[in-house]
CSV table of C-alpha atoms and ligand atoms in Angstrom, one decimal:
chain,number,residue,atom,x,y,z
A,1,UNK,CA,-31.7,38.5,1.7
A,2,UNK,CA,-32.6,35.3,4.1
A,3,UNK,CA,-30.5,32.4,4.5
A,4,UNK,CA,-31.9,28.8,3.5
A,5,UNK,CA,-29.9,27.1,6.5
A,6,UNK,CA,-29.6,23.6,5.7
A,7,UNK,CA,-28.5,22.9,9.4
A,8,UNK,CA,-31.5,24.2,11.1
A,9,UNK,CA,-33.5,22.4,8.6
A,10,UNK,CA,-31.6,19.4,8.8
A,11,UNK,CA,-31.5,19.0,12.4
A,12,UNK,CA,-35.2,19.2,12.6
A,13,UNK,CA,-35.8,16.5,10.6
A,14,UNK,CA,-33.4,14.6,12.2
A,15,UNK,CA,-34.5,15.0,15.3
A,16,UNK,CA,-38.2,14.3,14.2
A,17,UNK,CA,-36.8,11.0,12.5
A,18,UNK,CA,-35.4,10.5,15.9
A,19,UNK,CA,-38.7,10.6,17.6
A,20,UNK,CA,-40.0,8.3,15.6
A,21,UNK,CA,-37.2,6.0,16.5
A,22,UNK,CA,-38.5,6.0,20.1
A,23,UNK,CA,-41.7,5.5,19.0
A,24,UNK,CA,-40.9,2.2,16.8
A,25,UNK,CA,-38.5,1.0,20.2
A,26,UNK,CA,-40.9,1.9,22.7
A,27,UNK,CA,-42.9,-1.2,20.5
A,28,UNK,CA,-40.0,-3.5,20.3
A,29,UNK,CA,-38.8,-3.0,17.1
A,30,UNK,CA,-35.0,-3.1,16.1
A,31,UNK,CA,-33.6,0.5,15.2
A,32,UNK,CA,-32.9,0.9,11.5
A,33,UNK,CA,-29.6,0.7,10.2
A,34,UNK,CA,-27.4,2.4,7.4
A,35,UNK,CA,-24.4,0.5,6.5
A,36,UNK,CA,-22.0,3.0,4.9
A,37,UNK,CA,-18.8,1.4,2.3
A,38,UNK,CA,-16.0,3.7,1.9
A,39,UNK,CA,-13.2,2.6,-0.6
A,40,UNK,CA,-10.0,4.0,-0.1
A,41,UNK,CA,-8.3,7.1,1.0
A,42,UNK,CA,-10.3,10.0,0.1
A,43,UNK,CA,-10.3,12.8,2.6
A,44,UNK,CA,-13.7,15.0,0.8
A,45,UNK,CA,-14.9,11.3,0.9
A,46,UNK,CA,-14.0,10.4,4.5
A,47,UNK,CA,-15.6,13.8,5.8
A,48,UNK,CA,-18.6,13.2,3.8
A,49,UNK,CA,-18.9,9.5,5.1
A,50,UNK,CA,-18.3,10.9,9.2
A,51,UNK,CA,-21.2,13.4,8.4
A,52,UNK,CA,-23.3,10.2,7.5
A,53,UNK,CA,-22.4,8.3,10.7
A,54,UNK,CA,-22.7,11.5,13.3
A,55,UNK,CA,-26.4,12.4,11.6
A,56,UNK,CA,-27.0,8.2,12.1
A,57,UNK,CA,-26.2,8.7,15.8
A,58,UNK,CA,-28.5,11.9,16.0
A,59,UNK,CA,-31.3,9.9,14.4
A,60,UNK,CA,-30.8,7.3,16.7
A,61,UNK,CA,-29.8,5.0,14.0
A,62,UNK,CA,-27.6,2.3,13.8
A,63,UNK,CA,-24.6,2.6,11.8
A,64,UNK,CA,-21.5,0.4,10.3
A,65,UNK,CA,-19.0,1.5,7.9
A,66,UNK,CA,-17.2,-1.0,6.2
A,67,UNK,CA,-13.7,0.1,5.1
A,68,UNK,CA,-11.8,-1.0,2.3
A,69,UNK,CA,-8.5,-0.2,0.5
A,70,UNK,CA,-7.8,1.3,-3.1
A,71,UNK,CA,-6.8,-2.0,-4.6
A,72,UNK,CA,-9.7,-3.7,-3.4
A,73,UNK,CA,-11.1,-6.0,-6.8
A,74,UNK,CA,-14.7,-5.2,-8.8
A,75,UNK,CA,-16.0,-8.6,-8.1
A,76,UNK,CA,-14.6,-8.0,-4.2
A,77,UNK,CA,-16.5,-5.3,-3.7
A,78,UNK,CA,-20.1,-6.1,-5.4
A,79,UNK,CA,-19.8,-9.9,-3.6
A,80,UNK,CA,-20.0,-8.2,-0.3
A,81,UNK,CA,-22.5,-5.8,-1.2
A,82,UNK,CA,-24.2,-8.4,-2.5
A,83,UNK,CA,-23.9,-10.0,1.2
A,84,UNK,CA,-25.3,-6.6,2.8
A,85,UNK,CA,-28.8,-7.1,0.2
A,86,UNK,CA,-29.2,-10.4,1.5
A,87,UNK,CA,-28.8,-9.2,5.5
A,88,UNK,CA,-32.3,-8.4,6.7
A,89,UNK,CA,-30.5,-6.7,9.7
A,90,UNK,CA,-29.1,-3.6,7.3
A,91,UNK,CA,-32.2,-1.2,6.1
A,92,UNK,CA,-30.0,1.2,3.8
A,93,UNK,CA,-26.9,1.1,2.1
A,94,UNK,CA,-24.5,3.7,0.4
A,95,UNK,CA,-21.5,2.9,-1.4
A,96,UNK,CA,-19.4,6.3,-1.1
A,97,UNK,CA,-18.7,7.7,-4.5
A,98,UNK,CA,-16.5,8.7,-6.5
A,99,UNK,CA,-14.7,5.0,-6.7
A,100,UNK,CA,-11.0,4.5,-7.6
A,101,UNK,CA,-10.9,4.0,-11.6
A,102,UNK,CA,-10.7,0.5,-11.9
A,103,UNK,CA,-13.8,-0.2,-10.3
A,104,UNK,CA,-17.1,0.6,-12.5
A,105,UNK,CA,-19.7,3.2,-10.3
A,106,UNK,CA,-22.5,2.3,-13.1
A,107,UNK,CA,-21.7,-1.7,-12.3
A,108,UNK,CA,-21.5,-0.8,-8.2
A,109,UNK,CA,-24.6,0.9,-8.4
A,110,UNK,CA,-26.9,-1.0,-10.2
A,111,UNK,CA,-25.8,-4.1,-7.4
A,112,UNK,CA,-27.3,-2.5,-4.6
A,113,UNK,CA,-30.9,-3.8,-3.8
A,114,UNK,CA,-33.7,-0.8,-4.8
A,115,UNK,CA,-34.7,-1.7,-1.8
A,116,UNK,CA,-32.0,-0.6,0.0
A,117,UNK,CA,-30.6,2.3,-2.2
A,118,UNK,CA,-30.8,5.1,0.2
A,119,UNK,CA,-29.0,7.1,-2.2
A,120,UNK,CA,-31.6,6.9,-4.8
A,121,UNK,CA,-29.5,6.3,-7.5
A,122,UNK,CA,-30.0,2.4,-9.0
A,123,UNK,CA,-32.1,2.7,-12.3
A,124,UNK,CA,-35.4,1.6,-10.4
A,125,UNK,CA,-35.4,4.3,-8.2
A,126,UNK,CA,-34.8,6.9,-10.7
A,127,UNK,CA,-37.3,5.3,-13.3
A,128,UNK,CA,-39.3,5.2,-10.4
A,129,UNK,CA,-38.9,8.7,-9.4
A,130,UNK,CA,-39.4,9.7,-12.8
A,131,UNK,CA,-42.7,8.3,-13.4
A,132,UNK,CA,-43.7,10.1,-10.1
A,133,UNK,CA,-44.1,6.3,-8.2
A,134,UNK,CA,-42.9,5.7,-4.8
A,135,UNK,CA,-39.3,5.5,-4.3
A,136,UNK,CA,-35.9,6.8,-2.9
A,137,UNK,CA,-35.7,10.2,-4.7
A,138,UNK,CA,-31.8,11.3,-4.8
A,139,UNK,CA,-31.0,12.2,-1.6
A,140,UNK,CA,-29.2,15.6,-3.0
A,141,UNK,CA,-32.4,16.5,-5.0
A,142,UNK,CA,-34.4,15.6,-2.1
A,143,UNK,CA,-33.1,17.3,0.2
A,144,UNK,CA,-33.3,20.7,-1.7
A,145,UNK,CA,-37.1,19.9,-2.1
A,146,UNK,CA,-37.1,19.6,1.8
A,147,UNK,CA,-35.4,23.0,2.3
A,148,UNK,CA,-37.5,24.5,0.0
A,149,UNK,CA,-40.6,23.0,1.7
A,150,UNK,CA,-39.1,24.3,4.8
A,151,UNK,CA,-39.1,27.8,4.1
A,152,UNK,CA,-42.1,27.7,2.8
A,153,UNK,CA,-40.9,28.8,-0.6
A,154,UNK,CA,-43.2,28.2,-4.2
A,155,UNK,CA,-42.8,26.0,-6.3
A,156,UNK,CA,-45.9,25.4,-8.3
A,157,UNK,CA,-45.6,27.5,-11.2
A,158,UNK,CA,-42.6,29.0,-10.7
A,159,UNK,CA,-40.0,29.1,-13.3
A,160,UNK,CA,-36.7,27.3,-12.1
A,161,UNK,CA,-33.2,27.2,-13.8
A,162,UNK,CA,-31.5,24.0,-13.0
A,163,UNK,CA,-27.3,24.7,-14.0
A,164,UNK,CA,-25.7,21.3,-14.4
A,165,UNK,CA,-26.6,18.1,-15.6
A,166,UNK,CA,-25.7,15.3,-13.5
A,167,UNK,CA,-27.0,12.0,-12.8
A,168,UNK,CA,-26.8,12.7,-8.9
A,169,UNK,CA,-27.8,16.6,-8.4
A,170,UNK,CA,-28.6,18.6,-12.1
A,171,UNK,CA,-30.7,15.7,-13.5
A,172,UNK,CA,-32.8,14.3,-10.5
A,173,UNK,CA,-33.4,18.0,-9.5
A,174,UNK,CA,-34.9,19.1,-12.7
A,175,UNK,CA,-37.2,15.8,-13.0
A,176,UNK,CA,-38.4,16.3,-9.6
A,177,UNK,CA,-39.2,20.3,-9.3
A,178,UNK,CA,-41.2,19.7,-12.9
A,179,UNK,CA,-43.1,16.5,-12.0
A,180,UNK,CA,-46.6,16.6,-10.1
A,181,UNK,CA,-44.7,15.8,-6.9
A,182,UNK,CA,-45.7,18.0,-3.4
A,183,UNK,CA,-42.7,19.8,-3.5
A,184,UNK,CA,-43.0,20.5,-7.6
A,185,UNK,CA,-44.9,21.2,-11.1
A,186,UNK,CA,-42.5,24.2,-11.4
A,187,UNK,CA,-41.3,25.1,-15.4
A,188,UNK,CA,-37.8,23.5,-14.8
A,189,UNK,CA,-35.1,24.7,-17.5
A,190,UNK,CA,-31.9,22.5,-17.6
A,191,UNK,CA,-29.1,23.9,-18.6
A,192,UNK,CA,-25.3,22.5,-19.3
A,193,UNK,CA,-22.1,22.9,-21.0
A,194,UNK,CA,-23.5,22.9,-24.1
A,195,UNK,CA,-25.7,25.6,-23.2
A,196,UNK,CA,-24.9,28.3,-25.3
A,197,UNK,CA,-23.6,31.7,-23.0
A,198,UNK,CA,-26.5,34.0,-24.3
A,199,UNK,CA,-29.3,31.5,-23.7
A,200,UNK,CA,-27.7,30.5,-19.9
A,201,UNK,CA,-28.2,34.0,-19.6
A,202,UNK,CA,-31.4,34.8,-21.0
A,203,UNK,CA,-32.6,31.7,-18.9
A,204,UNK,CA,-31.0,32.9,-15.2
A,205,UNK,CA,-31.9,36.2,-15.3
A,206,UNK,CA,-36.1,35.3,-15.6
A,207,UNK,CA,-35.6,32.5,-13.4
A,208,UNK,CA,-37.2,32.7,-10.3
A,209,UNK,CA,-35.4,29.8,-8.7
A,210,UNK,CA,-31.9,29.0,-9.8
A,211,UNK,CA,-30.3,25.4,-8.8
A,212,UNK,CA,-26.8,25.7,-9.4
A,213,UNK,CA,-24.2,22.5,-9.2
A,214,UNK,CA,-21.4,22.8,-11.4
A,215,UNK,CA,-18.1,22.6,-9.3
A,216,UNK,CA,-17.0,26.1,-10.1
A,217,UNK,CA,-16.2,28.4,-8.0
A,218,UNK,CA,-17.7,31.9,-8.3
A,219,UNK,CA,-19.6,30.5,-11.0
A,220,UNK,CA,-23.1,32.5,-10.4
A,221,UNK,CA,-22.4,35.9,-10.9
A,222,UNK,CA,-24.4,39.0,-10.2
A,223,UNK,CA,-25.4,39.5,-13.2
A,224,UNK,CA,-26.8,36.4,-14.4
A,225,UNK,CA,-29.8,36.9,-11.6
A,226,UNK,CA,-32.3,39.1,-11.4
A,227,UNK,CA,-33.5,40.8,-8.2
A,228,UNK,CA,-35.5,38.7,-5.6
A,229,UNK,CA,-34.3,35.3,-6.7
A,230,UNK,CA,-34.3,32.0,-4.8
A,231,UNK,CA,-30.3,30.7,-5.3
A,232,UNK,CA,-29.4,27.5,-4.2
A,233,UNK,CA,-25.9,26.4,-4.1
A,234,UNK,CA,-25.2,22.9,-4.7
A,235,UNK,CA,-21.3,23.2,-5.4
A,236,UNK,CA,-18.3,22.2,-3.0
A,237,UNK,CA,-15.4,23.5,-4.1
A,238,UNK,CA,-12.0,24.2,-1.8
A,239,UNK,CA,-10.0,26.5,-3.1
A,240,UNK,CA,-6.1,26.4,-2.1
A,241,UNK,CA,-6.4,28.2,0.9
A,242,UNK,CA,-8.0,25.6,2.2
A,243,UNK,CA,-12.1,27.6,2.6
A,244,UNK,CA,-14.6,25.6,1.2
A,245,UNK,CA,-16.8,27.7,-1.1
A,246,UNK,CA,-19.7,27.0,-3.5
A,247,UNK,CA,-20.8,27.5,-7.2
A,248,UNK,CA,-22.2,31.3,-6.5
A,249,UNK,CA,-19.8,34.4,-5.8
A,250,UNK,CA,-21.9,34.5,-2.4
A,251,UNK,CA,-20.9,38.0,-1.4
A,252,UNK,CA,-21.7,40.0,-4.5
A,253,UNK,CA,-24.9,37.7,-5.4
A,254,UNK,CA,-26.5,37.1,-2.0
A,255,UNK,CA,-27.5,41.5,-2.0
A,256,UNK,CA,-29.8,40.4,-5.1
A,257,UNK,CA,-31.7,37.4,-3.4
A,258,UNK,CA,-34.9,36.9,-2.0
A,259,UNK,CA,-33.5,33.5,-0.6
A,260,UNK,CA,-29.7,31.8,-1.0
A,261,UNK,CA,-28.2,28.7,0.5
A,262,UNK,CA,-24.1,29.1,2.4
A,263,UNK,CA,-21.4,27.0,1.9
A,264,UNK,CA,-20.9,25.6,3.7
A,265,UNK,CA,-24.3,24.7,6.0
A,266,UNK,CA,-26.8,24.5,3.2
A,267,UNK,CA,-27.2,21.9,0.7
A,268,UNK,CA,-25.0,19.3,2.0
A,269,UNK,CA,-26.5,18.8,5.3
A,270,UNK,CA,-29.5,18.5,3.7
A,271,UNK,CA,-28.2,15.7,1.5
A,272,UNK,CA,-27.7,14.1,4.4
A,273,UNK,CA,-31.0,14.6,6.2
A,274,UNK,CA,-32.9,13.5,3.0
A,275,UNK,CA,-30.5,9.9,3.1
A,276,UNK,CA,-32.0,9.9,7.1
A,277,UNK,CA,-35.6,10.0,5.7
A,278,UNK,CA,-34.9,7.6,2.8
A,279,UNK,CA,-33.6,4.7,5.4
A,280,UNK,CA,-36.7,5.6,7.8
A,281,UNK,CA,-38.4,4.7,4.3
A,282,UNK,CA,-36.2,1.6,3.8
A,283,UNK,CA,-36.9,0.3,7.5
A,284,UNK,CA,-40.5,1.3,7.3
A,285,UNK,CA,-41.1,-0.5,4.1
A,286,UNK,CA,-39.2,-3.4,6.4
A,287,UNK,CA,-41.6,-3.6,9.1
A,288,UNK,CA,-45.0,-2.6,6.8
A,289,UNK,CA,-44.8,0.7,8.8
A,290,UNK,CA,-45.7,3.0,6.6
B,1,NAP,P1,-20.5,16.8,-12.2
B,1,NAP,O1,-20.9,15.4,-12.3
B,1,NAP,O2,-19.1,17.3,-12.5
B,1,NAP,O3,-21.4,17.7,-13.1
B,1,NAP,C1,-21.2,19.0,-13.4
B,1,NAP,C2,-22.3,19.5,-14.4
B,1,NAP,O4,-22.0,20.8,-14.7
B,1,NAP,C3,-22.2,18.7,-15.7
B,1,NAP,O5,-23.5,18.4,-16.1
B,1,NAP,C4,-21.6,19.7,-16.7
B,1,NAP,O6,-22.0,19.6,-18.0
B,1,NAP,C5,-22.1,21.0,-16.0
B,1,NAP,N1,-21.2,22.1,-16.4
B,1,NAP,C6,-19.8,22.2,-16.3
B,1,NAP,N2,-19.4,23.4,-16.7
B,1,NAP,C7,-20.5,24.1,-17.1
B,1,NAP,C8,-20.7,25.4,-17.7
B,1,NAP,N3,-19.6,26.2,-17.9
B,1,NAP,N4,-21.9,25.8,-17.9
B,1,NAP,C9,-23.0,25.0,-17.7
B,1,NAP,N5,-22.9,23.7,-17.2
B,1,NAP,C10,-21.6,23.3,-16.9
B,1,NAP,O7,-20.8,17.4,-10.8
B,1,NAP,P2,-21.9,17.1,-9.7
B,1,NAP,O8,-21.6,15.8,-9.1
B,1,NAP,O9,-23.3,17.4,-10.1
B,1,NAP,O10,-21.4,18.2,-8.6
B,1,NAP,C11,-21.5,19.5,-8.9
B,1,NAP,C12,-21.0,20.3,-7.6
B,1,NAP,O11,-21.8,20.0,-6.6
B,1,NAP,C13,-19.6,19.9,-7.2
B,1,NAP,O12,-18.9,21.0,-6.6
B,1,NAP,C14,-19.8,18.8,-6.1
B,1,NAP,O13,-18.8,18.7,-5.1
B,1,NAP,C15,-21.1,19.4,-5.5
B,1,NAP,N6,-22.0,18.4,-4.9
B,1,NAP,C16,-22.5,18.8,-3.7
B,1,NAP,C17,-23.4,18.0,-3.0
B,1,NAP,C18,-23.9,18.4,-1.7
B,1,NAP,O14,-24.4,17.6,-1.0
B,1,NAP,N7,-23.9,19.7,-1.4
B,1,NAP,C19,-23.7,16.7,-3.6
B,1,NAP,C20,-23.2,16.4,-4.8
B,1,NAP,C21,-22.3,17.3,-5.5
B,1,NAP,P3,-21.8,18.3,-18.9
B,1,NAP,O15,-22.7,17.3,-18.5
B,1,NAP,O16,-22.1,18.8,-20.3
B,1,NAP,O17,-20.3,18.0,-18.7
């Protein structure tokens, strides 16, 4: 069993974005910019949202977050985003999610300029994505592609068992491992809670790749995989004691893998890398780098 380490991955991206950086200053060009907006008082949120600004300063970007309480209104918080598409000086921009209940995610994120959804998650994008045009690919999604890619790991052909259907991890994954992309044409199942037990079953235990993002802890068990598989663990849970732990019960399932992803120091430092390339995208699509 190896270990798909999303921080060695991650911080040679970063530090390749980095160079780049230089590059673009060495020419007198601005650095580019994520501007980060973090509604109220969510510690998972606030560590998530630190991770985002420390990996800015290792990519020599620029950074702002823009802080506002609970209470803040709907039409408060899309007038200033709308302020942040309008200023040329701001190349990406994340609203953290999940939002307090009052406020609708759908309306937040379809208010954020394609051009500047680093996230990948406005409708253009994903359409986008979808029909295998350019665009910012979900930076979850895209950066298990990258850690694949990484390793060196197949993909064409293989068959790949995607547990999970949501519009920021399950759903973007399985589009992009089965489209014609570079990291892709794979035979993507997708499976959810509908999924009937047997079939889940049937499904993980021929799959050659398993993506699983859930939220439930010890989820992936041993014998749902069969010998040699590629796991990747998309889930942060913490249980009481305070240990953060994924989908997969790591110690029993990582004897039977060829590859598996920790948690943590897998998939979500690569979420984070893969928002790093998308705002190099955003800036170079600024400046008519690319
Ligand atoms: P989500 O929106 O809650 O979606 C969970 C998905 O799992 C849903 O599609 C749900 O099906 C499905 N599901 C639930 N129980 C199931 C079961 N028993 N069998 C099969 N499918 C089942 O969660 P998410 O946002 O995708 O996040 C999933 C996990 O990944 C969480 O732990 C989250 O913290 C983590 N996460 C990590 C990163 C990272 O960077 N590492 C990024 C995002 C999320 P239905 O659609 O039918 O309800």
């Amino acid at each position: 069993m190896k270990i798909l380490d999303g921080k060695v991955c991650a911080d040679s991206l970063v530090a390749d974005i980095a160079k780049k950086v230089t590059e673009y200053a060495d020419s007198g060009l601005r650095k580019p910019h994520m501007t980060v907006i973090l509604v109220g008082e969510h510690p998972p949120s606030e560590s998530y949202v630190k991770a985002k600004i420390v990996s800015c300063e290792n990519a020599d970007f620029e950074s702002s977050l823009i802080r506002f309480p609970e209470v803040i209104k709907e039409r408060e918080l899309l007038a200033r985003i709308e302020e942040i598409n309008n200023d040329p000086t701001t190349d990406g921009l994340i609203v953290q999610l999940p939002l307090p209940r009052h406020i609708n995610q759908q309306s937040v994120i379809n208010a954020i300029s394609p051009e500047k959804d680093i996230d990948g998650f406005h409708p253009a994008n994903f359409g986008r994505m979808t029909l295998g045009q350019k665009a910012f690919r979900p930076a979850t999604a895209y950066g298990i592609c990258k850690l694949l890619q990484f390793y060196n790991i197949p993909i064409k052909g293989k068959h790949c068992v995607v547990i999970g259907r949501s519009n920021i991890v399950g759903k973007p994954i399985s589009i992009m491992l089965s489209n014609d992309f570079d990291i892709g044409n794979a035979t993507v199942t997708l499976t959810h809670i509908e999924t009937p037990r047997k079939l889940l079953l049937d499904e993980t235990r021929r799959a050659d790749i398993i993506i699983v993002a859930v939220g439930i802890p010890g989820f992936v068990t041993p014998d749902m995989v069969k010998k040699g598989v590629v796991l990747i663990d998309v889930g942060i849970n913490r249980l009481e004691s305070g240990k953060l732990v994924g989908d997969v019960a790591f110690d029993e399932v990582a004897q039977k893998c060829s590859w598996i992803t920790p948690v943590p120091g897998g998939v979500g430092r690569m979420t984070v890398a893969a928002l790093m390339i998308n705002t190099l995208m955003a800036y170079q699509n600024n400046f008519n780098l690319a």
